[in-house]
Tab-separated table of C-alpha atoms and ligand atoms in Angstrom:
chain	number	residue	atom	x	y	z
A	322	UNK	CA	32.394	-54.894	83.849
A	323	UNK	CA	35.671	-55.960	84.802
A	324	UNK	CA	35.758	-57.972	81.404
A	325	UNK	CA	34.445	-55.109	79.235
A	326	UNK	CA	37.360	-52.942	81.443
A	327	UNK	CA	39.866	-55.315	80.358
A	328	UNK	CA	38.651	-55.546	76.155
A	329	UNK	CA	38.516	-51.256	76.521
A	330	UNK	CA	42.004	-51.515	77.460
A	331	UNK	CA	42.987	-54.081	74.697
A	332	UNK	CA	40.791	-51.632	72.353
A	333	UNK	CA	42.628	-48.531	73.433
A	334	UNK	CA	46.406	-50.472	72.926
A	335	UNK	CA	45.508	-51.194	69.343
A	336	UNK	CA	43.928	-47.364	68.965
A	337	UNK	CA	47.577	-45.975	70.516
A	338	UNK	CA	49.895	-47.983	67.899
A	339	UNK	CA	48.305	-48.800	64.287
A	340	UNK	CA	49.527	-50.567	61.896
A	341	UNK	CA	51.325	-48.249	59.405
A	342	UNK	CA	49.194	-48.868	56.072
A	343	UNK	CA	51.971	-50.569	53.784
A	344	UNK	CA	51.567	-47.965	50.781
A	345	UNK	CA	51.712	-44.203	50.174
A	346	UNK	CA	49.565	-42.293	48.081
A	347	UNK	CA	49.918	-38.992	46.407
A	348	UNK	CA	46.725	-37.005	44.784
A	349	UNK	CA	43.079	-35.336	46.023
A	350	UNK	CA	40.046	-38.022	46.318
A	351	UNK	CA	37.930	-35.709	44.634
A	352	UNK	CA	36.045	-36.739	41.548
A	353	UNK	CA	37.880	-36.685	38.102
A	354	UNK	CA	41.310	-37.327	39.641
A	355	UNK	CA	43.956	-40.013	39.323
A	356	UNK	CA	45.436	-41.285	42.619
A	357	UNK	CA	49.152	-42.313	42.134
A	358	UNK	CA	50.373	-45.162	44.723
A	359	UNK	CA	53.677	-46.826	45.841
A	360	UNK	CA	54.013	-49.620	48.115
A	361	UNK	CA	56.010	-53.009	47.855
A	362	UNK	CA	56.488	-54.389	44.193
A	363	UNK	CA	55.163	-57.604	45.617
A	364	UNK	CA	51.693	-56.182	46.600
A	365	UNK	CA	48.419	-57.116	45.592
A	366	UNK	CA	46.269	-53.917	45.633
A	367	UNK	CA	42.648	-53.769	44.692
A	368	UNK	CA	40.689	-50.673	44.149
A	369	UNK	CA	36.638	-51.213	44.659
A	370	UNK	CA	37.121	-54.810	43.961
A	371	UNK	CA	39.823	-54.202	41.081
A	372	UNK	CA	43.106	-55.836	40.780
A	373	UNK	CA	45.297	-53.227	39.853
A	374	UNK	CA	49.135	-53.460	38.366
A	375	UNK	CA	51.852	-52.740	40.581
A	376	UNK	CA	55.141	-52.279	38.852
A	377	UNK	CA	58.603	-53.532	39.448
A	378	UNK	CA	59.223	-50.168	41.515
A	379	UNK	CA	56.128	-50.562	43.852
A	380	UNK	CA	53.930	-47.812	41.210
A	381	UNK	CA	50.434	-48.311	40.914
A	382	UNK	CA	47.580	-45.679	39.907
A	383	UNK	CA	43.962	-45.615	39.975
A	384	UNK	CA	41.094	-43.224	38.584
A	385	UNK	CA	38.030	-41.672	40.055
A	386	UNK	CA	35.358	-40.947	37.337
A	387	UNK	CA	33.740	-37.686	37.224
A	388	UNK	CA	30.700	-39.478	38.980
A	389	UNK	CA	32.774	-41.775	41.449
A	390	UNK	CA	30.387	-42.890	44.100
A	391	UNK	CA	31.830	-41.006	47.747
A	392	UNK	CA	32.868	-44.825	49.279
A	393	UNK	CA	36.000	-46.085	47.693
A	394	UNK	CA	37.907	-49.120	49.084
A	395	UNK	CA	41.890	-49.941	48.513
A	396	UNK	CA	43.039	-53.084	49.544
A	397	UNK	CA	46.941	-53.511	49.962
A	398	UNK	CA	48.297	-57.115	50.527
A	399	UNK	CA	51.684	-57.582	51.187
A	400	UNK	CA	52.770	-61.198	51.514
A	401	UNK	CA	53.419	-61.799	55.070
A	402	UNK	CA	51.204	-59.397	56.726
A	403	UNK	CA	47.562	-58.942	57.206
A	404	UNK	CA	45.867	-57.008	54.104
A	405	UNK	CA	45.425	-53.441	54.460
A	406	UNK	CA	42.025	-52.691	53.926
A	407	UNK	CA	40.828	-48.838	54.053
A	408	UNK	CA	37.816	-46.713	52.661
A	409	UNK	CA	38.249	-42.954	51.516
A	410	UNK	CA	35.693	-41.113	51.015
A	411	UNK	CA	35.637	-39.316	47.356
A	412	UNK	CA	34.392	-35.741	47.385
A	413	UNK	CA	32.013	-34.632	44.694
A	414	UNK	CA	33.136	-31.719	42.700
A	415	UNK	CA	29.897	-29.615	41.498
A	416	UNK	CA	30.205	-29.939	37.479
A	417	UNK	CA	28.853	-27.220	35.068
A	418	UNK	CA	25.274	-28.191	33.839
A	419	UNK	CA	23.767	-25.970	31.284
A	420	UNK	CA	19.691	-26.510	29.818
A	421	UNK	CA	19.091	-25.544	26.902
A	422	UNK	CA	15.063	-26.410	25.609
A	423	UNK	CA	13.465	-25.853	22.217
A	424	UNK	CA	15.939	-27.218	20.254
A	425	UNK	CA	14.774	-28.863	16.872
A	426	UNK	CA	14.969	-32.772	17.540
A	427	UNK	CA	17.741	-33.433	15.050
A	428	UNK	CA	19.816	-31.543	16.563
A	429	UNK	CA	20.040	-33.272	19.930
A	430	UNK	CA	20.094	-37.119	18.739
A	431	UNK	CA	22.073	-38.622	16.003
A	432	UNK	CA	20.114	-39.549	12.741
A	433	UNK	CA	18.738	-43.186	13.190
A	434	UNK	CA	20.830	-44.339	10.181
A	435	UNK	CA	24.167	-43.497	12.165
A	436	UNK	CA	23.535	-46.061	15.230
A	437	UNK	CA	25.308	-49.073	13.642
A	438	UNK	CA	28.574	-46.784	12.503
A	439	UNK	CA	27.987	-45.036	16.112
A	440	UNK	CA	28.269	-48.685	18.143
A	441	UNK	CA	30.756	-50.183	15.810
A	442	UNK	CA	33.211	-46.973	16.792
A	443	UNK	CA	31.897	-47.500	20.324
A	444	UNK	CA	33.659	-50.875	20.513
A	445	UNK	CA	36.748	-50.117	19.320
A	446	UNK	CA	37.268	-46.938	21.571
A	447	UNK	CA	36.087	-49.290	24.668
A	448	UNK	CA	38.735	-51.936	23.413
A	449	UNK	CA	41.372	-49.150	23.751
A	450	UNK	CA	40.113	-47.816	27.241
A	451	UNK	CA	40.481	-51.615	28.511
A	452	UNK	CA	44.073	-52.060	27.555
A	453	UNK	CA	46.069	-52.833	31.138
A	454	UNK	CA	49.826	-52.689	29.671
A	455	UNK	CA	52.834	-52.768	31.844
A	456	UNK	CA	54.303	-49.366	30.668
A	457	UNK	CA	55.317	-46.625	33.169
A	458	UNK	CA	54.733	-43.786	31.256
A	459	UNK	CA	51.729	-42.389	33.497
A	460	UNK	CA	54.320	-41.716	36.375
A	461	UNK	CA	55.791	-38.490	34.105
A	462	UNK	CA	54.298	-35.575	34.653
A	463	UNK	CA	51.837	-34.527	31.948
A	464	UNK	CA	52.059	-31.469	29.750
A	465	UNK	CA	49.288	-29.669	27.554
A	466	UNK	CA	49.467	-31.542	24.006
A	467	UNK	CA	49.027	-27.543	22.706
A	468	UNK	CA	49.248	-23.885	24.194
A	469	UNK	CA	45.815	-22.376	23.470
A	470	UNK	CA	42.990	-20.423	25.084
A	471	UNK	CA	41.057	-23.140	27.299
A	472	UNK	CA	37.443	-23.213	25.470
A	473	UNK	CA	35.865	-26.184	27.563
A	474	UNK	CA	36.104	-27.626	31.038
A	475	UNK	CA	36.292	-31.204	31.630
A	476	UNK	CA	33.129	-32.399	33.279
A	477	UNK	CA	30.368	-29.684	32.133
A	478	UNK	CA	26.908	-31.267	30.922
A	479	UNK	CA	24.368	-30.137	28.769
A	480	UNK	CA	20.537	-31.110	28.912
A	481	UNK	CA	18.781	-30.167	25.625
A	482	UNK	CA	15.046	-30.670	25.668
A	483	UNK	CA	15.338	-32.067	28.807
A	484	UNK	CA	17.396	-34.956	27.866
A	485	UNK	CA	21.120	-35.062	29.493
A	486	UNK	CA	23.487	-35.517	26.918
A	487	UNK	CA	27.160	-36.972	27.867
A	488	UNK	CA	29.321	-34.778	30.015
A	489	UNK	CA	32.179	-33.170	28.158
A	490	UNK	CA	34.973	-35.641	29.522
A	491	UNK	CA	38.105	-33.573	28.174
A	492	UNK	CA	39.673	-30.178	28.102
A	493	UNK	CA	39.429	-27.883	24.626
A	494	UNK	CA	42.462	-25.877	23.561
A	495	UNK	CA	41.447	-23.641	21.449
A	496	UNK	CA	43.796	-23.610	18.324
A	497	UNK	CA	44.026	-23.311	14.343
A	498	UNK	CA	43.689	-26.041	12.399
A	499	UNK	CA	47.284	-27.518	11.395
A	500	UNK	CA	48.644	-27.062	14.897
A	501	UNK	CA	51.006	-29.242	15.962
A	502	UNK	CA	49.653	-31.555	18.624
A	503	UNK	CA	52.014	-33.183	20.969
A	504	UNK	CA	51.977	-36.537	23.192
A	505	UNK	CA	51.377	-35.199	26.746
A	506	UNK	CA	53.096	-38.067	28.233
A	507	UNK	CA	55.081	-41.129	26.604
A	508	UNK	CA	53.118	-44.107	25.262
A	509	UNK	CA	51.960	-46.446	22.649
A	510	UNK	CA	49.416	-45.514	20.327
A	511	UNK	CA	46.732	-47.844	20.935
A	512	UNK	CA	43.704	-46.074	18.599
A	513	UNK	CA	44.282	-44.341	15.320
A	514	UNK	CA	41.138	-43.309	13.357
A	515	UNK	CA	40.935	-40.604	10.896
A	516	UNK	CA	37.113	-40.745	10.852
A	517	UNK	CA	34.763	-41.024	14.006
A	518	UNK	CA	31.269	-39.954	13.626
A	519	UNK	CA	31.798	-37.756	17.129
A	520	UNK	CA	35.476	-37.205	17.361
A	521	UNK	CA	36.561	-37.292	13.594
A	522	UNK	CA	40.370	-37.602	13.695
A	523	UNK	CA	41.100	-40.052	16.698
A	524	UNK	CA	44.196	-40.994	18.669
A	525	UNK	CA	44.473	-42.865	21.800
A	526	UNK	CA	47.629	-42.983	23.194
A	527	UNK	CA	47.988	-45.928	25.911
A	528	UNK	CA	49.997	-44.261	28.849
A	529	UNK	CA	49.938	-47.980	31.070
A	530	UNK	CA	48.269	-49.144	34.314
A	531	UNK	CA	45.303	-48.206	32.338
A	532	UNK	CA	45.873	-44.353	31.844
A	533	UNK	CA	45.208	-43.250	28.472
A	534	UNK	CA	45.050	-39.897	26.455
A	535	UNK	CA	42.408	-39.465	23.838
A	536	UNK	CA	42.888	-36.295	20.875
A	537	UNK	CA	40.276	-35.779	19.130
A	538	UNK	CA	38.858	-33.524	16.125
A	539	UNK	CA	42.379	-33.708	14.148
A	540	UNK	CA	42.921	-33.098	10.970
A	541	UNK	CA	45.952	-35.291	10.586
A	542	UNK	CA	47.222	-38.516	11.866
A	543	UNK	CA	51.061	-38.543	12.196
A	544	UNK	CA	51.623	-41.935	13.930
A	545	UNK	CA	49.601	-45.167	13.660
A	546	UNK	CA	48.689	-48.358	15.941
A	547	UNK	CA	51.683	-49.739	17.758
A	548	UNK	CA	54.080	-46.494	17.379
A	549	UNK	CA	56.149	-45.930	20.508
A	550	UNK	CA	55.583	-42.202	21.088
A	551	UNK	CA	58.117	-39.820	23.607
A	552	UNK	CA	56.558	-37.285	25.788
A	553	UNK	CA	56.469	-33.582	23.578
A	554	UNK	CA	56.287	-35.815	20.322
A	555	UNK	CA	53.936	-34.583	17.433
A	556	UNK	CA	51.475	-37.321	16.877
A	557	UNK	CA	49.305	-35.105	14.975
A	558	UNK	CA	47.660	-32.187	13.711
A	559	UNK	CA	44.543	-29.865	15.037
A	560	UNK	CA	41.634	-29.573	12.920
A	561	UNK	CA	37.768	-29.352	13.709
A	562	UNK	CA	36.205	-32.871	11.985
A	563	UNK	CA	33.740	-34.986	13.452
A	564	UNK	CA	31.129	-33.146	15.414
A	565	UNK	CA	33.347	-30.242	16.259
A	566	UNK	CA	31.569	-26.767	16.368
A	567	UNK	CA	35.088	-24.857	15.476
A	568	UNK	CA	38.897	-25.660	15.534
A	569	UNK	CA	40.115	-26.687	18.758
A	570	UNK	CA	42.013	-29.668	20.320
A	571	UNK	CA	40.250	-31.740	22.183
A	572	UNK	CA	41.908	-33.837	25.053
A	573	UNK	CA	40.678	-36.415	27.218
A	574	UNK	CA	42.108	-38.653	30.037
A	575	UNK	CA	41.358	-42.106	30.628
A	576	UNK	CA	41.713	-44.630	33.693
A	577	UNK	CA	40.266	-47.863	32.202
A	578	UNK	CA	36.569	-46.387	31.481
A	579	UNK	CA	36.823	-43.878	33.626
A	580	UNK	CA	37.046	-39.922	33.243
A	581	UNK	CA	39.600	-37.938	34.512
A	582	UNK	CA	40.188	-34.091	34.331
A	583	UNK	CA	43.404	-33.832	32.306
A	584	UNK	CA	43.719	-30.173	33.931
A	585	UNK	CA	44.323	-31.739	37.135
A	586	UNK	CA	47.480	-33.572	35.516
A	587	UNK	CA	49.305	-30.030	33.987
A	588	UNK	CA	50.133	-26.709	35.293
A	589	UNK	CA	48.304	-23.643	34.343
A	590	UNK	CA	47.872	-23.256	30.590
A	591	UNK	CA	50.889	-20.166	30.440
A	592	UNK	CA	49.445	-16.754	30.758
A	593	UNK	CA	49.791	-15.128	27.030
A	594	UNK	CA	48.336	-18.587	25.461
A	595	UNK	CA	45.276	-18.453	27.917
A	596	UNK	CA	44.902	-14.943	26.944
A	597	UNK	CA	45.414	-15.358	23.086
A	598	UNK	CA	41.971	-14.065	21.186
A	599	UNK	CA	41.463	-17.371	19.699
A	600	UNK	CA	37.674	-17.800	18.726
A	601	UNK	CA	35.441	-20.666	18.916
A	602	UNK	CA	34.403	-23.136	21.718
A	603	UNK	CA	33.945	-26.958	22.581
A	604	UNK	CA	32.046	-29.387	20.387
B	157	ZN	ZN1	35.575	-31.203	23.496
């Protein structure tokens, strides 16, 4: 009894004076979000076992996928201090799921002869998303790459003839073909392809620390791989190339392979643009 009492006192003393976390965070622990962190620039940061870059100013970023598991672990080790290991609960988002049955099979799956092409293109895209550069552009406030009616939201999913298709990993803005497309924040162009099977004219801009923007269905690319771009710079013209059903800009944001909702990074679309009557939906 005595021992238990003593240990109880020790535990209470620790509880009363918890060590302050050696970092601060900004963002919501919810699926599809980025979380921005700040710590000692010398710190070693790991998120779910993945080592993260820490900038010379102490900034880091992590992403919570559309389907992120509920439990996430952040480990921050500052030299000379015990490592901080903390678990966070990621809130699930209720994504829009639509079931469509009775479609002709050709409409559900790409033709078999396109398999090799699609696989090759996927390798290029995966390589672009895998980049982990020291750029700090991701710390800027993101801007919409184009203004118009939001015609498709992030995370929605269609189940065609019982087969779940890839969720919609981006936001669609209905704009006429040829509309200027602006860099949401600065970066370096990591992929510029005029004609990919699914996405047609496609740009990927590396914003640093694994954060990138994907801009697709473009009719014209105004930049090439390796170009440095500034926030707001015109990087392309919109279109409806690839498997698009109408003219629109599709904008995706990634943290490595994780899918982030771009709309969580920008202010609401200005009302006049949001109300504009421009037709045609997502791809
Ligand atoms: Zn889209």
